[in-house]
Amino acid sequence: MANVVVVGAQWGDEGKGKIVDWLSERADVIARFQGGHNAGHTLVIDGTVYKLSLLPSGIVRGGKLSIIGNGVVLDPWALLAEIEKLTGQGVEINPDVLLIAENTSLILPVHGELDRARENQNTVAPIGTTGRGIGPAYEDKVGRRAIRVADLADEATLDLRIGRLLTHHNALRAGLGLEPVDAQALKAQLLEVAPKILPYAAPVWKVLNEARRAGKRILFEGAQGSLLDVDFGTYPYVTSSNTLAGMAATGTGLGPTAIDFVLGIVKAYTTRVGEGPFPTELHDDTGQRLGERGREFGTVTGRKRRCGWFDAVLVRQTCATSGVTGIALTKLDVLDGFETLKICTGYELDGELLDYLPTAADLQARATPVYEEMPGWQESTEGARSWAELPGAAIKYVRRIEELIQCPVALLSTSPERDDTILVTDPFSD
C-alpha cells in the first residue's frame, strides 16, 4: 500500500492541517516527524474548530494510530495541555491511539527561557522565533546533552542527564544575566510529568516497520514549510529542523524506501510569518486584502502573516528539494474578485535573470521579482468540488502554476471545510 509524506512547500501556513485530515481518512497511521509546538494546524470538521500544535492531525479521526516521531522535540507540558483541551472537545486520546517515540528529545523550561532571552537581546537581526524553546532543544539534541522520553523511566539516568545539561546551560545563563537552574527542582518537575508521558512511549521505528509489513497505509506529517528548512531555507530566518520530505525517514525510523508519494502543500499566493526575505511581499492594499480575505494570522502565535503574490520560483525549488510528486493547492478562493493576478517567474539581480533564489543573504536582498500577469475572475470558487464548478480563468491560473513549478496538482482546496476538495490524483493509490 502507498505511504505518503505531506510537507509545506512555502514558508508554512499553507493549509497542511486540512489536507492531512482529509488524507487521514484513507490512512491507518499518521506520524509527525519534525518540529515542535511552534507548529500550528487548524482543522474544521462539521463546524467544530480544532487547533493542534504537537498532536498529529489524524488524532481527531477515530480508529487511527497517531505517532509523534523522534524527529520532533517534545514539550511534555504543552502536550498534556493540548490533550486536555482536545479531550474537552470530545476527542478520545490514550496510548491505543497515540504513541511517542522513546528517543524523542524533550523541550524543558530552560529551553524556552534561553530562547526568549536570546531573542530579546538580539538587537542586530532578530530571527523572529516563537520563543518556545525549539531551537535550544535541537541544539542540546545534536550536542548530546538532551533529556529524552526514555530517560524519564530511570531516576539514575535522569540525574546524569540533568547534570550534563545544566553544566552547559547554567554557564550560558550566567552570560545572559539569568539565574542558574536548580537541578533538584528540574528533576522534581520531570518526575512529576513522567507517569503522564511514559504510557505513550514506544519503539516507534518498530511499530511503523510492522505496520508497513502488514500493508498499513502510513501518512507522514511535516510541520512548518520547506523554505524554513535549516539547510535549504532562507537561513538564518528558518526553523531549527529539516522540514523537507527526507526528514520523514530519519524523523520516524522508517527508511526512505517506505515513501511512495510526496505531497507538497502550496497556497495559491504566498505568506510568511516573522523576519526574513520575501521577494513577492506586498506592502499595499492588495497585500492587506490577501491577508484579510485569507485570515492570515498564525495558529500558534496569532502573529499577522506577511502576504504577497505567488512565487513560482521558490515553489519550484522546494518541489525539487523535497522530491514532490504532486501538490495540493490551497486557498484558491482567496483570489476571487481580483481583476489581475501576478505570478513571480524569476528574479532580476544586477541585470541578470535568475531562475532560483540565491543562497547568499546579500544576493537574496537585492533580488527583485519578475512578474507575469494573468486575468483574474469575478465568480466564486469557494466550496467548489469539481473542475466544472471553477471559472475558466481560475483553471488557467492553476494550469500555469503547474507549468511554472514543473509539478502537477494532485488536490485543489477551495475552503477550510475538508470536503471542499477537488481530487485529481489520490496520493494513496498504488
Short mmCIF file of C-alpha atoms in Angstrom, two decimals:
data_model
loop_
_atom_site.label_atom_id
_atom_site.label_comp_id
_atom_site.label_asym_id
_atom_site.label_seq_id
_atom_site.Cartn_x
_atom_site.Cartn_y
_atom_site.Cartn_z
CA MET A 1 0.00 0.00 0.00
CA ALA A 2 1.21 3.54 -0.73
CA ASN A 3 2.74 5.65 2.04
CA VAL A 4 2.53 9.44 1.74
CA VAL A 5 4.65 12.32 3.08
CA VAL A 6 2.98 15.72 3.44
CA VAL A 7 5.22 18.80 3.56
CA GLY A 8 4.63 22.51 3.29
CA ALA A 9 6.21 23.85 0.10
CA GLN A 10 6.41 27.51 1.14
CA TRP A 11 7.07 29.22 4.50
CA GLY A 12 4.46 27.23 6.39
CA ASP A 13 0.78 28.05 6.99
CA GLU A 14 -0.13 26.52 3.63
CA GLY A 15 -3.14 24.62 4.96
CA LYS A 16 -1.48 21.32 5.85
CA GLY A 17 -3.91 20.61 8.68
CA LYS A 18 -6.95 20.34 6.45
CA ILE A 19 -5.14 18.30 3.81
CA VAL A 20 -3.67 15.87 6.33
CA ASP A 21 -7.07 15.49 7.94
CA TRP A 22 -8.61 14.86 4.51
CA LEU A 23 -5.95 12.24 3.73
CA SER A 24 -6.10 10.66 7.18
CA GLU A 25 -9.45 9.11 6.29
CA ARG A 26 -7.51 6.92 3.83
CA ALA A 27 -4.58 6.25 6.19
CA ASP A 28 -4.16 3.78 9.04
CA VAL A 29 -1.26 5.54 10.77
CA ILE A 30 -0.42 9.26 10.93
CA ALA A 31 3.13 10.10 12.01
CA ARG A 32 4.51 13.55 12.84
CA PHE A 33 8.24 13.64 12.02
CA GLN A 34 9.79 17.03 12.95
CA GLY A 35 9.29 20.38 14.65
CA GLY A 36 7.69 21.10 17.98
CA HIS A 37 4.77 23.03 19.43
CA ASN A 38 5.77 26.03 17.34
CA ALA A 39 3.77 24.38 14.56
CA GLY A 40 0.07 25.06 14.16
CA HIS A 41 -2.68 23.21 12.32
CA THR A 42 -6.30 24.32 12.26
CA LEU A 43 -8.93 21.74 11.36
CA VAL A 44 -12.60 22.49 10.71
CA ILE A 45 -14.73 19.35 10.99
CA ASP A 46 -18.52 19.56 10.90
CA GLY A 47 -18.31 23.15 12.07
CA THR A 48 -16.00 22.39 15.01
CA VAL A 49 -12.57 24.04 15.00
CA TYR A 50 -9.62 22.05 16.34
CA LYS A 51 -6.25 23.79 16.86
CA LEU A 52 -3.29 21.42 17.02
CA SER A 53 0.38 22.09 17.69
CA LEU A 54 2.07 18.83 18.70
CA LEU A 55 -0.51 16.18 18.04
CA PRO A 56 -0.75 14.73 14.53
CA SER A 57 -3.82 15.91 12.66
CA GLY A 58 -5.19 12.36 12.48
CA ILE A 59 -5.84 12.39 16.23
CA VAL A 60 -9.33 13.77 15.67
CA ARG A 61 -10.23 10.79 13.49
CA GLY A 62 -11.38 7.66 15.31
CA GLY A 63 -9.70 4.35 14.58
CA LYS A 64 -6.35 5.85 13.54
CA LEU A 65 -2.97 5.47 15.22
CA SER A 66 -1.18 8.79 15.71
CA ILE A 67 2.57 8.89 16.27
CA ILE A 68 4.98 11.57 17.44
CA GLY A 69 8.32 10.60 15.92
CA ASN A 70 11.86 11.04 17.19
CA GLY A 71 12.43 13.97 14.82
CA VAL A 72 10.06 16.04 16.95
CA VAL A 73 11.21 17.94 20.04
CA LEU A 74 8.53 17.46 22.68
CA ASP A 75 7.40 19.83 25.41
CA PRO A 76 5.61 17.36 27.72
CA TRP A 77 3.63 20.06 29.50
CA ALA A 78 2.44 21.56 26.21
CA LEU A 79 1.44 18.08 25.02
CA LEU A 80 -0.59 17.37 28.16
CA ALA A 81 -2.33 20.75 27.85
CA GLU A 82 -3.20 20.01 24.23
CA ILE A 83 -4.50 16.55 25.13
CA GLU A 84 -6.65 18.07 27.87
CA LYS A 85 -8.05 20.69 25.51
CA LEU A 86 -8.96 18.17 22.82
CA THR A 87 -10.43 15.79 25.38
CA GLY A 88 -12.70 18.66 26.38
CA GLN A 89 -13.83 18.82 22.76
CA GLY A 90 -14.78 15.15 22.84
CA VAL A 91 -11.62 13.66 21.28
CA GLU A 92 -10.53 10.42 22.96
CA ILE A 93 -6.75 10.25 23.45
CA ASN A 94 -4.99 7.31 25.06
CA PRO A 95 -2.00 5.02 24.35
CA ASP A 96 -4.15 2.97 22.00
CA VAL A 97 -4.39 5.89 19.58
CA LEU A 98 -1.23 7.90 20.38
CA LEU A 99 2.40 6.79 20.65
CA ILE A 100 5.56 8.82 21.29
CA ALA A 101 8.98 7.64 20.14
CA GLU A 102 11.13 6.69 23.14
CA ASN A 103 14.10 8.52 21.64
CA THR A 104 12.28 11.84 21.31
CA SER A 105 14.16 14.77 22.87
CA LEU A 106 12.32 16.91 25.40
CA ILE A 107 11.81 20.65 25.48
CA LEU A 108 12.31 21.86 29.06
CA PRO A 109 11.52 25.22 30.70
CA VAL A 110 15.21 26.10 30.44
CA HIS A 111 14.94 25.94 26.64
CA GLY A 112 12.10 28.43 26.41
CA GLU A 113 13.82 30.82 28.80
CA LEU A 114 17.02 30.68 26.77
CA ASP A 115 15.13 31.12 23.50
CA ARG A 116 13.36 34.26 24.72
CA ALA A 117 16.44 35.74 26.39
CA ARG A 118 18.47 35.41 23.21
CA GLU A 119 15.76 36.92 21.02
CA ASN A 120 15.23 39.85 23.39
CA GLN A 121 18.94 40.64 23.49
CA ASN A 122 19.48 40.18 19.76
CA THR A 123 19.11 43.77 18.56
CA VAL A 124 21.18 43.26 15.40
CA ALA A 125 19.00 40.81 13.45
CA PRO A 126 16.19 39.08 15.41
CA ILE A 127 15.23 35.71 13.94
CA GLY A 128 11.56 36.00 14.90
CA THR A 129 11.30 32.74 16.85
CA THR A 130 8.15 31.76 18.72
CA GLY A 131 10.14 31.68 21.96
CA ARG A 132 9.00 28.14 22.76
CA GLY A 133 12.46 26.63 23.10
CA ILE A 134 12.53 24.71 19.84
CA GLY A 135 15.98 25.85 18.72
CA PRO A 136 17.75 25.34 22.07
CA ALA A 137 16.17 21.86 22.36
CA TYR A 138 17.55 20.86 18.96
CA GLU A 139 20.93 22.31 19.96
CA ASP A 140 21.01 20.05 23.00
CA LYS A 141 19.99 17.09 20.86
CA VAL A 142 22.94 17.47 18.49
CA GLY A 143 25.16 18.47 21.44
CA ARG A 144 24.35 15.08 23.02
CA ARG A 145 23.06 16.57 26.25
CA ALA A 146 19.30 16.25 25.67
CA ILE A 147 16.91 14.51 28.02
CA ARG A 148 14.80 12.04 26.05
CA VAL A 149 11.46 10.41 26.74
CA ALA A 150 13.07 7.08 27.71
CA ASP A 151 15.21 8.83 30.35
CA LEU A 152 12.09 9.66 32.37
CA ALA A 153 11.75 6.00 33.32
CA ASP A 154 15.05 5.79 35.26
CA GLU A 155 15.94 8.22 38.05
CA ALA A 156 19.67 7.43 37.98
CA THR A 157 19.89 8.12 34.26
CA LEU A 158 17.86 11.28 34.74
CA ASP A 159 20.38 12.56 37.31
CA LEU A 160 23.21 12.07 34.83
CA ARG A 161 21.32 13.75 32.01
CA ILE A 162 20.31 16.74 34.13
CA GLY A 163 23.88 17.21 35.33
CA ARG A 164 25.28 17.25 31.81
CA LEU A 165 22.51 19.55 30.58
CA LEU A 166 22.89 22.14 33.34
CA THR A 167 26.68 22.25 33.14
CA HIS A 168 26.12 23.73 29.71
CA HIS A 169 23.00 25.81 30.36
CA ASN A 170 23.98 27.43 33.62
CA ALA A 171 27.18 28.73 32.02
CA LEU A 172 25.08 30.21 29.20
CA ARG A 173 22.57 31.69 31.62
CA ALA A 174 25.32 33.42 33.59
CA GLY A 175 26.44 35.15 30.42
CA LEU A 176 22.87 36.29 29.74
CA GLY A 177 22.31 37.51 33.28
CA LEU A 178 19.86 34.73 34.17
CA GLU A 179 19.72 32.85 37.45
CA PRO A 180 21.09 29.28 37.40
CA VAL A 181 18.63 26.39 37.14
CA ASP A 182 18.27 24.29 40.26
CA ALA A 183 18.91 20.65 39.35
CA GLN A 184 16.65 19.20 42.03
CA ALA A 185 13.76 21.49 41.07
CA LEU A 186 14.06 20.45 37.42
CA LYS A 187 14.24 16.80 38.42
CA ALA A 188 11.10 17.16 40.52
CA GLN A 189 9.26 18.67 37.55
CA LEU A 190 10.31 15.80 35.31
CA LEU A 191 9.45 13.09 37.83
CA GLU A 192 6.02 14.66 38.22
CA VAL A 193 5.30 14.65 34.49
CA ALA A 194 6.93 11.27 33.77
CA PRO A 195 3.99 9.00 34.70
CA LYS A 196 1.71 11.06 32.45
CA ILE A 197 4.02 10.78 29.41
CA LEU A 198 5.60 7.33 29.73
CA PRO A 199 2.40 5.35 28.99
CA TYR A 200 2.59 6.76 25.44
CA ALA A 201 6.28 5.85 24.94
CA ALA A 202 7.11 3.12 22.42
CA PRO A 203 9.79 1.98 19.94
CA VAL A 204 8.06 3.84 17.14
CA TRP A 205 10.51 2.66 14.48
CA LYS A 206 9.44 -0.91 15.24
CA VAL A 207 5.73 -0.09 15.30
CA LEU A 208 5.98 1.64 11.92
CA ASN A 209 8.00 -1.14 10.33
CA GLU A 210 5.47 -3.70 11.49
CA ALA A 211 2.63 -1.54 10.18
CA ARG A 212 4.34 -1.27 6.82
CA ARG A 213 4.89 -5.03 6.59
CA ALA A 214 1.24 -5.57 7.44
CA GLY A 215 0.22 -3.43 4.46
CA LYS A 216 -0.97 -0.45 6.51
CA ARG A 217 -1.12 2.96 4.89
CA ILE A 218 1.14 5.47 6.65
CA LEU A 219 0.79 9.24 6.39
CA PHE A 220 3.87 11.24 7.40
CA GLU A 221 3.04 14.74 8.58
CA GLY A 222 5.55 17.60 8.48
CA ALA A 223 5.39 20.95 10.23
CA GLN A 224 6.35 24.47 9.10
CA GLY A 225 7.41 24.72 5.45
CA SER A 226 10.26 23.79 3.15
CA LEU A 227 11.52 27.38 2.96
CA LEU A 228 12.09 27.22 6.73
CA ASP A 229 14.37 24.18 6.41
CA VAL A 230 17.57 24.71 8.42
CA ASP A 231 19.68 23.78 5.37
CA PHE A 232 17.62 24.79 2.33
CA GLY A 233 15.51 27.61 3.76
CA THR A 234 16.18 31.35 3.92
CA TYR A 235 18.89 30.94 6.57
CA PRO A 236 19.16 32.16 9.32
CA TYR A 237 15.46 33.04 9.27
CA VAL A 238 14.48 29.39 9.44
CA THR A 239 13.33 26.81 11.95
CA SER A 240 15.79 24.51 13.73
CA SER A 241 14.96 21.25 11.95
CA ASN A 242 14.91 19.81 8.46
CA THR A 243 11.42 20.34 7.09
CA LEU A 244 11.92 18.58 3.75
CA ALA A 245 10.33 15.24 2.90
CA GLY A 246 13.55 13.32 3.50
CA MET A 247 13.17 14.03 7.22
CA ALA A 248 10.15 11.72 7.31
CA ALA A 249 12.56 8.77 7.18
CA THR A 250 15.04 9.88 9.84
CA GLY A 251 12.35 11.52 11.97
CA THR A 252 10.40 8.28 12.44
CA GLY A 253 12.87 5.44 11.89
CA LEU A 254 11.20 4.15 8.76
CA GLY A 255 13.63 4.14 5.84
CA PRO A 256 13.29 6.22 2.65
CA THR A 257 12.21 3.21 0.59
CA ALA A 258 8.92 3.33 2.50
CA ILE A 259 7.96 6.66 0.90
CA ASP A 260 5.78 6.27 -2.19
CA PHE A 261 4.31 9.77 -2.70
CA VAL A 262 5.38 13.24 -1.56
CA LEU A 263 2.55 15.77 -1.43
CA GLY A 264 3.63 19.41 -1.26
CA ILE A 265 1.06 21.81 0.18
CA VAL A 266 1.07 25.10 -1.72
CA LYS A 267 -1.01 28.20 -1.09
CA ALA A 268 -2.36 29.98 -4.18
CA TYR A 269 -0.47 33.10 -3.07
CA THR A 270 2.46 33.48 -0.66
CA THR A 271 2.65 34.26 3.06
CA ARG A 272 5.33 34.38 5.71
CA VAL A 273 5.39 34.91 9.49
CA GLY A 274 8.33 36.62 11.17
CA GLU A 275 11.56 38.01 9.80
CA GLY A 276 13.48 37.12 6.65
CA PRO A 277 13.49 37.69 2.89
CA PHE A 278 10.21 37.61 0.99
CA PRO A 279 10.69 38.70 -2.66
CA THR A 280 6.99 38.98 -3.62
CA GLU A 281 5.77 40.63 -0.40
CA LEU A 282 3.14 43.32 -0.94
CA HIS A 283 3.02 46.37 1.31
CA ASP A 284 -0.04 47.87 -0.38
CA ASP A 285 -3.81 47.45 -0.35
CA THR A 286 -3.51 44.22 -2.33
CA GLY A 287 -1.35 42.66 0.39
CA GLN A 288 -3.80 43.86 3.01
CA ARG A 289 -6.69 42.39 1.03
CA LEU A 290 -4.99 38.99 0.76
CA GLY A 291 -4.36 38.97 4.50
CA GLU A 292 -7.92 39.90 5.40
CA ARG A 293 -9.60 37.52 2.97
CA GLY A 294 -7.23 34.68 3.86
CA ARG A 295 -7.49 35.33 7.62
CA GLU A 296 -3.73 35.30 7.75
CA PHE A 297 -2.91 35.07 11.42
CA GLY A 298 -0.66 32.38 12.97
CA THR A 299 -2.45 29.44 14.62
CA VAL A 300 0.11 29.29 17.45
CA THR A 301 1.30 32.89 17.85
CA GLY A 302 -1.58 34.93 16.44
CA ARG A 303 1.00 36.98 14.55
CA LYS A 304 -0.14 38.66 11.35
CA ARG A 305 1.31 36.99 8.27
CA ARG A 306 3.07 38.93 5.55
CA CYS A 307 1.34 38.43 2.19
CA GLY A 308 2.38 38.56 -1.45
CA TRP A 309 1.89 37.15 -4.94
CA PHE A 310 2.55 33.52 -5.78
CA ASP A 311 6.27 32.83 -6.15
CA ALA A 312 6.67 30.00 -8.67
CA VAL A 313 10.47 30.14 -8.43
CA LEU A 314 10.53 29.25 -4.74
CA VAL A 315 7.88 26.54 -5.06
CA ARG A 316 9.78 25.00 -7.98
CA GLN A 317 12.86 24.90 -5.74
CA THR A 318 11.04 23.23 -2.86
CA CYS A 319 9.38 20.71 -5.17
CA ALA A 320 12.90 19.72 -6.25
CA THR A 321 14.50 19.58 -2.80
CA SER A 322 11.62 17.56 -1.32
CA GLY A 323 11.09 15.39 -4.37
CA VAL A 324 7.43 16.42 -4.54
CA THR A 325 5.25 14.07 -6.59
CA GLY A 326 2.23 16.36 -6.70
CA ILE A 327 0.95 19.47 -4.93
CA ALA A 328 -2.20 20.30 -3.03
CA LEU A 329 -3.11 23.87 -3.99
CA THR A 330 -5.00 25.64 -1.19
CA LYS A 331 -6.90 28.89 -0.65
CA LEU A 332 -7.70 29.44 -4.31
CA ASP A 333 -10.94 31.11 -3.19
CA VAL A 334 -8.99 33.97 -1.55
CA LEU A 335 -8.13 35.18 -5.06
CA ASP A 336 -11.80 35.50 -6.07
CA GLY A 337 -12.63 39.01 -7.29
CA PHE A 338 -9.14 40.18 -8.29
CA GLU A 339 -9.08 41.85 -11.70
CA THR A 340 -5.46 40.88 -12.32
CA LEU A 341 -3.17 38.32 -10.70
CA LYS A 342 0.61 38.19 -10.75
CA ILE A 343 2.99 35.22 -10.58
CA CYS A 344 6.72 35.54 -9.94
CA THR A 345 8.55 33.65 -12.72
CA GLY A 346 12.14 34.70 -11.98
CA TYR A 347 14.37 37.25 -10.24
CA GLU A 348 16.40 40.11 -11.62
CA LEU A 349 19.79 40.54 -9.93
CA ASP A 350 22.35 43.05 -11.15
CA GLY A 351 20.99 42.87 -14.66
CA GLU A 352 20.89 39.07 -14.75
CA LEU A 353 17.74 36.92 -14.81
CA LEU A 354 17.79 34.08 -12.26
CA ASP A 355 15.51 31.05 -12.13
CA TYR A 356 16.29 30.30 -8.48
CA LEU A 357 16.77 32.21 -5.22
CA PRO A 358 20.48 32.52 -4.37
CA THR A 359 21.76 31.23 -1.02
CA ALA A 360 23.79 34.30 -0.01
CA ALA A 361 21.78 36.75 2.11
CA ASP A 362 23.06 39.87 0.33
CA LEU A 363 22.06 38.43 -3.05
CA GLN A 364 18.62 37.47 -1.75
CA ALA A 365 18.12 41.03 -0.50
CA ARG A 366 18.96 42.50 -3.92
CA ALA A 367 16.94 40.06 -6.00
CA THR A 368 13.70 41.57 -7.31
CA PRO A 369 10.78 39.54 -8.67
CA VAL A 370 9.94 39.33 -12.35
CA TYR A 371 6.18 39.02 -12.76
CA GLU A 372 3.83 37.52 -15.28
CA GLU A 373 0.28 38.91 -15.22
CA MET A 374 -2.87 36.86 -15.67
CA PRO A 375 -6.54 37.86 -15.71
CA GLY A 376 -8.44 37.17 -12.52
CA TRP A 377 -12.04 36.01 -12.12
CA GLN A 378 -15.11 37.52 -10.55
CA GLU A 379 -17.03 34.30 -9.89
CA SER A 380 -16.73 32.46 -6.56
CA THR A 381 -14.58 29.35 -6.30
CA GLU A 382 -15.38 28.81 -2.62
CA GLY A 383 -16.67 25.31 -1.96
CA ALA A 384 -16.08 24.01 -5.48
CA ARG A 385 -15.72 20.23 -5.59
CA SER A 386 -15.12 19.66 -9.31
CA TRP A 387 -13.27 21.36 -12.17
CA ALA A 388 -16.64 22.08 -13.80
CA GLU A 389 -17.51 24.41 -10.91
CA LEU A 390 -14.40 26.56 -11.40
CA PRO A 391 -14.26 29.67 -13.62
CA GLY A 392 -12.15 29.29 -16.75
CA ALA A 393 -9.68 31.93 -15.59
CA ALA A 394 -9.15 30.05 -12.31
CA ILE A 395 -8.40 26.83 -14.18
CA LYS A 396 -5.89 28.70 -16.40
CA TYR A 397 -4.22 30.10 -13.26
CA VAL A 398 -3.87 26.61 -11.77
CA ARG A 399 -2.54 25.16 -15.02
CA ARG A 400 0.03 27.96 -15.33
CA ILE A 401 1.25 27.25 -11.81
CA GLU A 402 1.71 23.59 -12.74
CA GLU A 403 3.82 24.59 -15.74
CA LEU A 404 5.99 27.01 -13.82
CA ILE A 405 6.71 24.77 -10.81
CA GLN A 406 7.13 21.69 -13.04
CA CYS A 407 4.85 19.64 -10.82
CA PRO A 408 1.19 18.60 -11.22
CA VAL A 409 -1.72 19.47 -8.96
CA ALA A 410 -2.96 16.38 -7.13
CA LEU A 411 -5.52 18.14 -4.90
CA LEU A 412 -7.23 21.50 -5.02
CA SER A 413 -8.72 23.00 -1.85
CA THR A 414 -11.43 25.64 -2.14
CA SER A 415 -12.35 26.32 1.51
CA PRO A 416 -11.32 25.30 5.06
CA GLU A 417 -14.01 22.58 5.06
CA ARG A 418 -12.41 19.17 4.45
CA ASP A 419 -14.92 18.08 1.78
CA ASP A 420 -14.42 21.21 -0.33
CA THR A 421 -11.58 19.49 -2.17
CA ILE A 422 -11.09 18.53 -5.80
CA LEU A 423 -9.19 15.25 -6.12
CA VAL A 424 -7.05 14.92 -9.24
CA THR A 425 -4.67 12.17 -8.13
CA ASP A 426 -5.14 10.08 -4.99
CA PRO A 427 -1.72 10.01 -3.26
CA PHE A 428 -2.63 6.68 -1.65
CA SER A 429 -3.33 4.92 -4.94
CA ASP A 430 -0.78 2.24 -5.76
#
